[in-house]
Short mmCIF file of C-alpha atoms and ligand atoms in Angstrom, two decimals:
data_model
loop_
_atom_site.label_atom_id
_atom_site.label_comp_id
_atom_site.label_asym_id
_atom_site.label_seq_id
_atom_site.Cartn_x
_atom_site.Cartn_y
_atom_site.Cartn_z
CA UNK A 191 85.42 87.03 78.44
CA UNK A 192 88.15 89.74 80.13
CA UNK A 193 91.60 89.35 80.36
CA UNK A 194 93.17 87.11 83.14
CA UNK A 195 95.01 89.14 86.22
CA UNK A 196 98.91 87.78 86.07
CA UNK A 197 100.21 90.69 88.05
CA UNK A 198 99.79 92.25 91.29
CA UNK A 199 101.44 95.76 92.81
CA UNK A 200 102.36 96.03 96.48
CA UNK A 201 102.91 99.98 97.08
CA UNK A 202 105.73 99.48 100.40
CA UNK A 203 107.15 103.01 100.42
CA UNK A 204 105.01 104.00 103.56
CA UNK A 205 107.06 105.32 106.04
CA UNK A 206 105.30 103.19 109.26
CA UNK A 207 105.36 106.22 111.09
CA UNK A 208 102.07 104.59 113.15
CA UNK A 209 104.34 101.76 114.37
CA UNK A 210 107.59 103.53 115.05
CA UNK A 211 110.24 102.98 117.44
CA UNK A 212 109.82 99.51 115.75
CA UNK A 213 109.76 100.52 112.13
CA UNK A 214 113.07 103.09 112.40
CA UNK A 215 115.27 101.19 110.50
CA UNK A 216 112.75 97.55 109.54
CA UNK A 217 110.30 98.23 107.16
CA UNK A 218 107.18 97.76 108.39
CA UNK A 219 106.20 95.28 105.96
CA UNK A 220 109.89 93.16 107.47
CA UNK A 221 107.98 93.33 111.08
CA UNK A 222 107.29 89.58 112.13
CA UNK A 223 104.00 88.64 112.42
CA UNK A 224 104.61 85.40 114.56
CA UNK A 225 107.45 83.56 112.62
CA UNK A 226 107.63 86.07 109.41
CA UNK A 227 107.08 88.84 107.92
CA UNK A 228 104.05 90.54 107.16
CA UNK A 229 105.07 90.45 103.04
CA UNK A 230 104.75 87.24 102.98
CA UNK A 231 101.25 86.45 104.23
CA UNK A 232 100.34 89.17 101.61
CA UNK A 233 102.47 87.55 98.68
CA UNK A 234 101.29 83.91 100.03
CA UNK A 235 97.64 85.33 99.38
CA UNK A 236 98.51 86.87 96.41
CA UNK A 237 100.09 83.78 95.16
CA UNK A 238 97.43 80.80 96.38
CA UNK A 239 95.53 83.30 93.36
CA UNK A 240 97.42 82.66 90.74
CA UNK A 241 99.40 86.09 90.33
CA UNK A 242 102.83 85.23 88.59
CA UNK A 243 104.59 88.52 88.76
CA UNK A 244 105.07 91.43 91.51
CA UNK A 245 105.46 94.91 91.18
CA UNK A 246 106.93 96.32 94.63
CA UNK A 247 106.63 99.90 94.94
CA UNK A 248 109.63 100.66 97.07
CA UNK A 249 111.11 103.49 98.95
CA UNK A 250 114.57 104.32 100.91
CA UNK A 251 115.95 101.93 103.53
CA UNK A 252 113.49 98.84 102.18
CA UNK A 253 116.41 97.11 100.70
CA UNK A 254 115.13 94.46 102.95
CA UNK A 255 112.24 93.38 101.39
CA UNK A 256 114.08 93.16 98.11
CA UNK A 257 116.82 91.05 99.49
CA UNK A 258 113.94 88.52 101.46
CA UNK A 259 112.32 87.04 98.47
CA UNK A 260 115.50 86.22 96.56
CA UNK A 261 117.34 82.43 97.73
CA UNK A 262 119.76 83.35 100.23
CA UNK A 263 122.68 80.87 99.20
CA UNK A 264 124.80 81.46 102.24
CA UNK A 265 122.08 80.33 104.75
CA UNK A 266 120.75 77.81 102.20
CA UNK A 267 123.73 75.43 101.58
CA UNK A 268 123.79 75.86 106.18
CA UNK A 269 121.12 74.15 105.92
CA UNK A 270 121.25 71.36 103.71
CA UNK A 271 124.94 70.19 105.19
CA UNK A 272 122.90 69.81 108.62
CA UNK A 273 120.44 68.01 107.19
CA UNK A 274 116.87 70.53 107.71
CA UNK A 275 115.83 69.86 104.89
CA UNK A 276 112.11 71.18 106.39
CA UNK A 277 113.74 74.93 107.18
CA UNK A 278 115.78 74.58 103.67
CA UNK A 279 112.23 73.67 101.73
CA UNK A 280 110.65 76.82 103.64
CA UNK A 281 112.93 79.15 102.67
CA UNK A 282 112.87 78.38 98.94
CA UNK A 283 109.10 78.50 99.43
CA UNK A 284 109.30 82.29 100.84
CA UNK A 285 111.45 82.77 97.75
CA UNK A 286 109.89 84.27 93.65
CA UNK A 287 110.50 82.40 91.48
CA UNK A 288 113.65 83.84 88.84
CA UNK A 289 111.70 86.77 87.12
CA UNK A 290 108.91 87.01 89.53
CA UNK A 291 109.50 90.28 90.50
CA UNK A 292 109.95 93.80 89.81
CA UNK A 293 110.91 96.79 92.05
CA UNK A 294 110.42 100.51 91.23
CA UNK A 295 110.59 103.13 93.71
CA UNK A 296 108.35 106.45 94.73
CA UNK A 297 110.96 109.33 95.19
CA UNK A 298 108.26 111.12 96.74
CA UNK A 299 105.81 110.34 99.30
CA UNK A 300 102.72 111.64 97.21
CA UNK A 301 100.34 108.73 98.14
CA UNK A 302 98.61 105.37 97.14
CA UNK A 303 97.99 106.72 93.61
CA UNK A 304 101.03 108.07 93.16
CA UNK A 305 102.40 104.97 94.02
CA UNK A 306 100.10 102.99 92.02
CA UNK A 307 101.71 104.52 89.34
CA UNK A 308 104.45 104.51 89.71
CA UNK A 309 104.26 101.06 89.15
CA UNK A 310 102.17 101.47 84.83
CA UNK A 311 105.31 100.91 83.45
CA UNK A 312 105.18 97.45 84.90
CA UNK A 313 102.38 96.07 84.42
CA UNK A 314 102.02 97.82 80.77
CA UNK A 315 98.39 97.19 79.50
CA UNK A 316 96.51 95.04 81.10
CA UNK A 317 94.66 94.61 84.52
CA UNK A 318 96.17 93.80 87.76
CA UNK A 319 95.96 93.61 91.08
CA UNK A 320 96.74 96.05 94.29
CA UNK A 321 97.52 94.52 97.20
CA UNK A 322 97.97 97.27 100.58
CA UNK A 323 100.57 94.58 103.24
CA UNK A 324 99.61 96.89 105.92
CA UNK A 325 96.66 94.86 105.67
CA UNK A 326 96.68 90.49 105.95
CA UNK A 327 93.06 89.10 105.55
CA UNK A 328 93.02 85.30 107.21
CA UNK A 329 90.51 83.93 104.05
CA UNK A 330 90.57 80.18 102.96
CA UNK A 331 90.54 80.78 99.98
CA UNK A 332 92.51 83.61 100.04
CA UNK A 333 90.49 86.44 99.59
CA UNK A 334 92.37 87.67 95.94
CA UNK A 335 91.64 84.17 95.82
CA UNK A 336 87.16 85.12 96.19
CA UNK A 337 87.55 88.70 94.38
CA UNK A 338 89.72 87.11 91.22
CA UNK A 339 86.65 84.73 90.92
CA UNK A 340 84.26 87.82 91.62
CA UNK A 341 86.25 88.75 88.62
CA UNK A 342 86.00 86.19 86.84
CA UNK A 343 82.19 86.18 86.31
CA UNK A 344 81.55 90.17 86.34
CA UNK A 345 85.34 91.52 84.83
CA UNK A 346 85.75 95.13 85.47
CA UNK A 347 87.17 96.73 88.61
CA UNK A 348 86.84 94.79 92.53
CA UNK A 349 86.71 96.19 95.33
CA UNK A 350 87.42 93.94 98.87
CA UNK A 351 85.35 95.26 101.47
CA UNK A 352 84.31 94.71 104.59
CA UNK A 353 81.85 95.62 107.57
CA UNK A 354 83.41 98.89 110.96
CA UNK A 355 81.71 100.39 112.81
CA UNK A 356 80.54 103.58 112.26
CA UNK A 357 83.02 105.63 114.40
CA UNK A 358 86.26 104.20 112.18
CA UNK A 359 84.60 104.97 108.71
CA UNK A 360 86.75 108.25 108.08
CA UNK A 361 90.38 106.36 108.59
CA UNK A 362 89.01 104.23 105.32
CA UNK A 363 87.77 104.38 101.71
CA UNK A 364 84.17 103.89 101.81
CA UNK A 365 82.25 102.31 98.81
CA UNK A 366 78.53 103.67 98.03
CA UNK A 367 76.87 100.77 97.47
CA UNK A 368 73.71 100.33 94.31
CA UNK A 369 71.01 99.49 96.30
CA UNK A 370 70.69 97.36 99.08
CA UNK A 371 73.47 95.32 98.48
CA UNK A 372 71.76 91.55 98.30
CA UNK A 373 74.68 89.68 98.61
CA UNK A 374 78.50 89.49 98.63
CA UNK A 375 79.12 91.03 95.18
CA UNK A 376 77.80 94.86 94.89
CA UNK A 377 77.54 96.86 92.52
CA UNK A 378 78.80 100.66 93.07
CA UNK A 379 77.85 103.67 92.77
CA UNK A 380 80.62 105.25 94.51
CA UNK A 381 83.02 105.64 96.53
CA UNK A 382 84.74 108.43 99.22
CA UNK A 383 87.88 108.82 100.90
CA UNK A 384 88.38 108.77 104.49
CA UNK A 385 84.71 110.12 104.94
CA UNK A 386 83.42 112.22 108.61
CA UNK A 387 81.42 109.63 110.44
CA UNK A 388 78.00 111.15 109.61
CA UNK A 389 78.92 111.33 105.52
CA UNK A 390 80.39 108.18 105.41
CA UNK A 391 77.98 106.63 102.48
CA UNK A 392 78.01 103.39 104.06
CA UNK A 393 79.78 100.91 106.68
CA UNK A 394 82.14 98.91 103.96
CA UNK A 395 85.48 99.90 103.77
CA UNK A 396 87.52 98.94 101.33
CA UNK A 397 90.00 96.39 102.57
CA UNK A 398 93.15 97.26 100.27
CA UNK A 399 92.49 94.69 97.99
CA UNK A 400 92.12 95.59 94.52
CA UNK A 401 91.17 94.50 90.64
CA UNK A 402 91.39 97.25 88.92
CA UNK A 403 92.03 98.03 85.36
CA UNK A 404 94.86 99.53 83.29
CA UNK A 405 92.79 102.66 82.51
CA UNK A 406 93.28 104.05 85.89
CA UNK A 407 97.33 104.82 85.03
CA UNK A 408 95.77 107.72 82.79
CA UNK A 409 93.48 108.91 85.54
CA UNK A 410 96.55 108.83 88.57
CA UNK A 411 98.86 110.74 86.35
CA UNK A 412 96.07 113.56 86.50
CA UNK A 413 94.84 113.08 89.61
CA UNK A 414 94.72 116.72 92.28
CA UNK A 415 95.73 115.34 96.12
CA UNK A 416 92.24 114.40 98.20
CA UNK A 417 91.64 113.66 101.42
CA UNK A 418 95.41 114.15 103.66
CA UNK A 419 96.58 115.85 100.69
CA UNK A 420 97.61 113.05 99.25
CA UNK A 421 97.07 111.63 95.70
CA UNK A 422 94.44 108.73 96.67
CA UNK A 423 93.59 105.87 94.39
CA UNK A 424 89.89 105.87 95.47
CA UNK A 425 89.12 109.76 93.96
CA UNK A 426 90.64 108.07 90.86
CA UNK A 427 89.02 104.93 90.75
CA UNK A 428 85.65 106.55 91.08
CA UNK A 429 86.87 108.21 88.15
CA UNK A 430 87.22 106.02 86.68
CA UNK A 431 83.49 104.53 87.58
CA UNK A 432 81.71 106.82 85.05
CA UNK A 433 83.45 105.11 81.82
CA UNK A 434 83.65 100.83 83.65
CA UNK A 435 81.91 98.57 85.65
CA UNK A 436 82.58 98.73 89.66
CA UNK A 437 81.81 96.03 92.51
CA UNK A 438 82.47 95.42 96.00
CA UNK A 439 83.22 91.93 97.16
CA UNK A 440 82.43 91.65 100.46
CA UNK A 441 84.83 89.20 100.86
CA UNK A 442 84.43 85.51 103.66
CA UNK A 443 87.29 86.22 105.70
CA UNK A 444 88.59 88.78 108.62
CA UNK A 445 91.32 91.63 108.26
CA UNK A 446 94.57 92.56 110.21
CA UNK A 447 95.71 95.62 109.77
CA UNK A 448 99.37 95.35 111.21
CA UNK A 449 99.22 99.70 110.68
CA UNK A 450 98.65 100.13 114.20
CA UNK A 451 100.15 98.80 116.90
CA UNK A 452 97.39 97.35 119.11
CA UNK A 453 95.78 95.94 116.22
CA UNK A 454 99.64 94.87 114.78
CA UNK A 455 99.43 93.18 118.35
CA UNK A 456 95.92 91.76 117.47
CA UNK A 457 97.21 90.32 113.92
CA UNK A 458 99.95 88.93 115.84
CA UNK A 459 98.29 86.88 117.74
CA UNK A 460 95.15 85.43 115.19
CA UNK A 461 98.42 84.76 112.85
CA UNK A 462 99.45 82.55 115.64
CA UNK A 463 96.44 81.04 117.17
CA UNK A 464 95.69 79.96 113.67
CA UNK A 465 99.78 78.05 112.92
CA UNK A 466 98.98 74.55 111.64
CA UNK A 467 101.61 73.42 113.59
CA UNK A 468 102.03 75.52 116.78
CA UNK A 469 97.94 77.19 117.25
CA UNK A 470 97.12 75.11 119.86
CA UNK A 471 100.17 75.84 121.78
CA UNK A 472 100.50 79.44 121.24
CA UNK A 473 97.24 79.59 122.30
CA UNK A 474 97.78 77.49 126.33
CA UNK A 475 100.67 80.44 126.50
CA UNK A 476 98.29 83.31 125.88
CA UNK A 477 95.53 81.94 127.63
CA UNK A 478 98.43 81.77 130.77
CA UNK A 479 99.37 85.36 129.55
CA UNK A 480 95.51 86.49 130.76
CA UNK A 481 95.10 84.66 133.38
CA UNK A 482 98.38 85.69 134.91
CA UNK A 483 96.80 89.84 134.20
C1 LIG B 157 94.98 103.28 102.05
C2 LIG B 157 93.24 103.72 101.33
C3 LIG B 157 91.59 102.77 101.81
C4 LIG B 157 91.66 101.70 102.21
C5 LIG B 157 92.21 100.98 103.50
C6 LIG B 157 92.46 100.17 104.45
O1 LIG B 157 94.57 103.99 103.65
O2 LIG B 157 93.62 104.44 100.64
O3 LIG B 157 90.74 103.56 101.03
O4 LIG B 157 90.19 101.69 102.61
O5 LIG B 157 93.96 101.61 103.07
O6 LIG B 157 93.42 99.69 105.09
P1 LIG B 157 95.50 104.17 104.33
O7 LIG B 157 95.39 102.91 105.12
O8 LIG B 157 97.25 104.05 103.52
O9 LIG B 157 95.13 105.45 104.90
#
C-alpha cells in the first residue's frame, strides 16, 4: 500500500510581477478573491483532501501570510465581546491548528523546482503534495481530494491536468500521454515545460497540483536550469519518470489562474458567483454592470 500524503508544499515566494502594482506591498497570495485571500482557497482545498501539515516556501515581504494563518487575539476578543459569533467562527476556521504550518524561505528566485527543494528537510522521506497558490480550482470533491483518491489506486506520482487551447500551451508544463487517453487517469510517457505550440506533445497542461515521491528531492538538487533559465519542477519530474510511475489526472472541475490581471478578474467573479450566501446577489450585480456597458 502507498504511504499516505500528509504534507503539502505551497510555494509562495514569487513577486507577482504580472499583477503589479497590486502586489507592490501585498503578497499576490494575499490578494482578495471576493471575500478571502487567494491562499485561503488553496489551503481549504488541501485540508479537504486530508493534508495535516503545510510547508510555505516564502520570500521577503511575505510575513502577512504567516500572520493570516495565526490567531488574531485582539480581533477575536473584540468580536467575542460584541457577540459576533459567526464572524468569529469563520476567523477561527481560517487559522491552522497548532504546529500544522512551517515556513521556510527561498532566498533566491531560482525557479519552482528550487522552491520545492527548499522544503526538503521539512517534508522528509514521505510522499507530499504541491499546490501552486496562483491557481484556484473549483471542484467538488476538491482537486487534491480527487488526486488522493487516484493515488490510493495507483500510487507513484500524479499531476493534475486540464485541456487548454493550442495557443496557450507555451505558458505551461504540458504532458505527453501514453497512448490515447481512455479515462481521467492517464499514464504518461513524458512532459515538457513551456513548449512552443508546434512542439507541444498534447494540449493537456499541468494545472499546478502534484503528488510527488520524496525521491524528487535528489533530482531537484542536481537539476540544471531549463525554460526561462529557472530550475524547473517539470524537468526533475521527467527524470523521476525513468524510475517511478507517473499518472496525469484529468480532474473534474475548473481552474482559475490568479497570476494574470484578466484571469484574476475571472477568478474573482467565479468565486463571487459560487459563494453559498452571496452568489445570487453577485450574479445580479455583475449582470446589471454588463448591461450598463
Ligand atoms: C508553473 C509550472 C507549470 C504549470 C503552471 C501551472 O508555471 O512550472 O508546469 O503548468 O505553473 O500554473 P508558472 O506559472 O510558474 O510559470
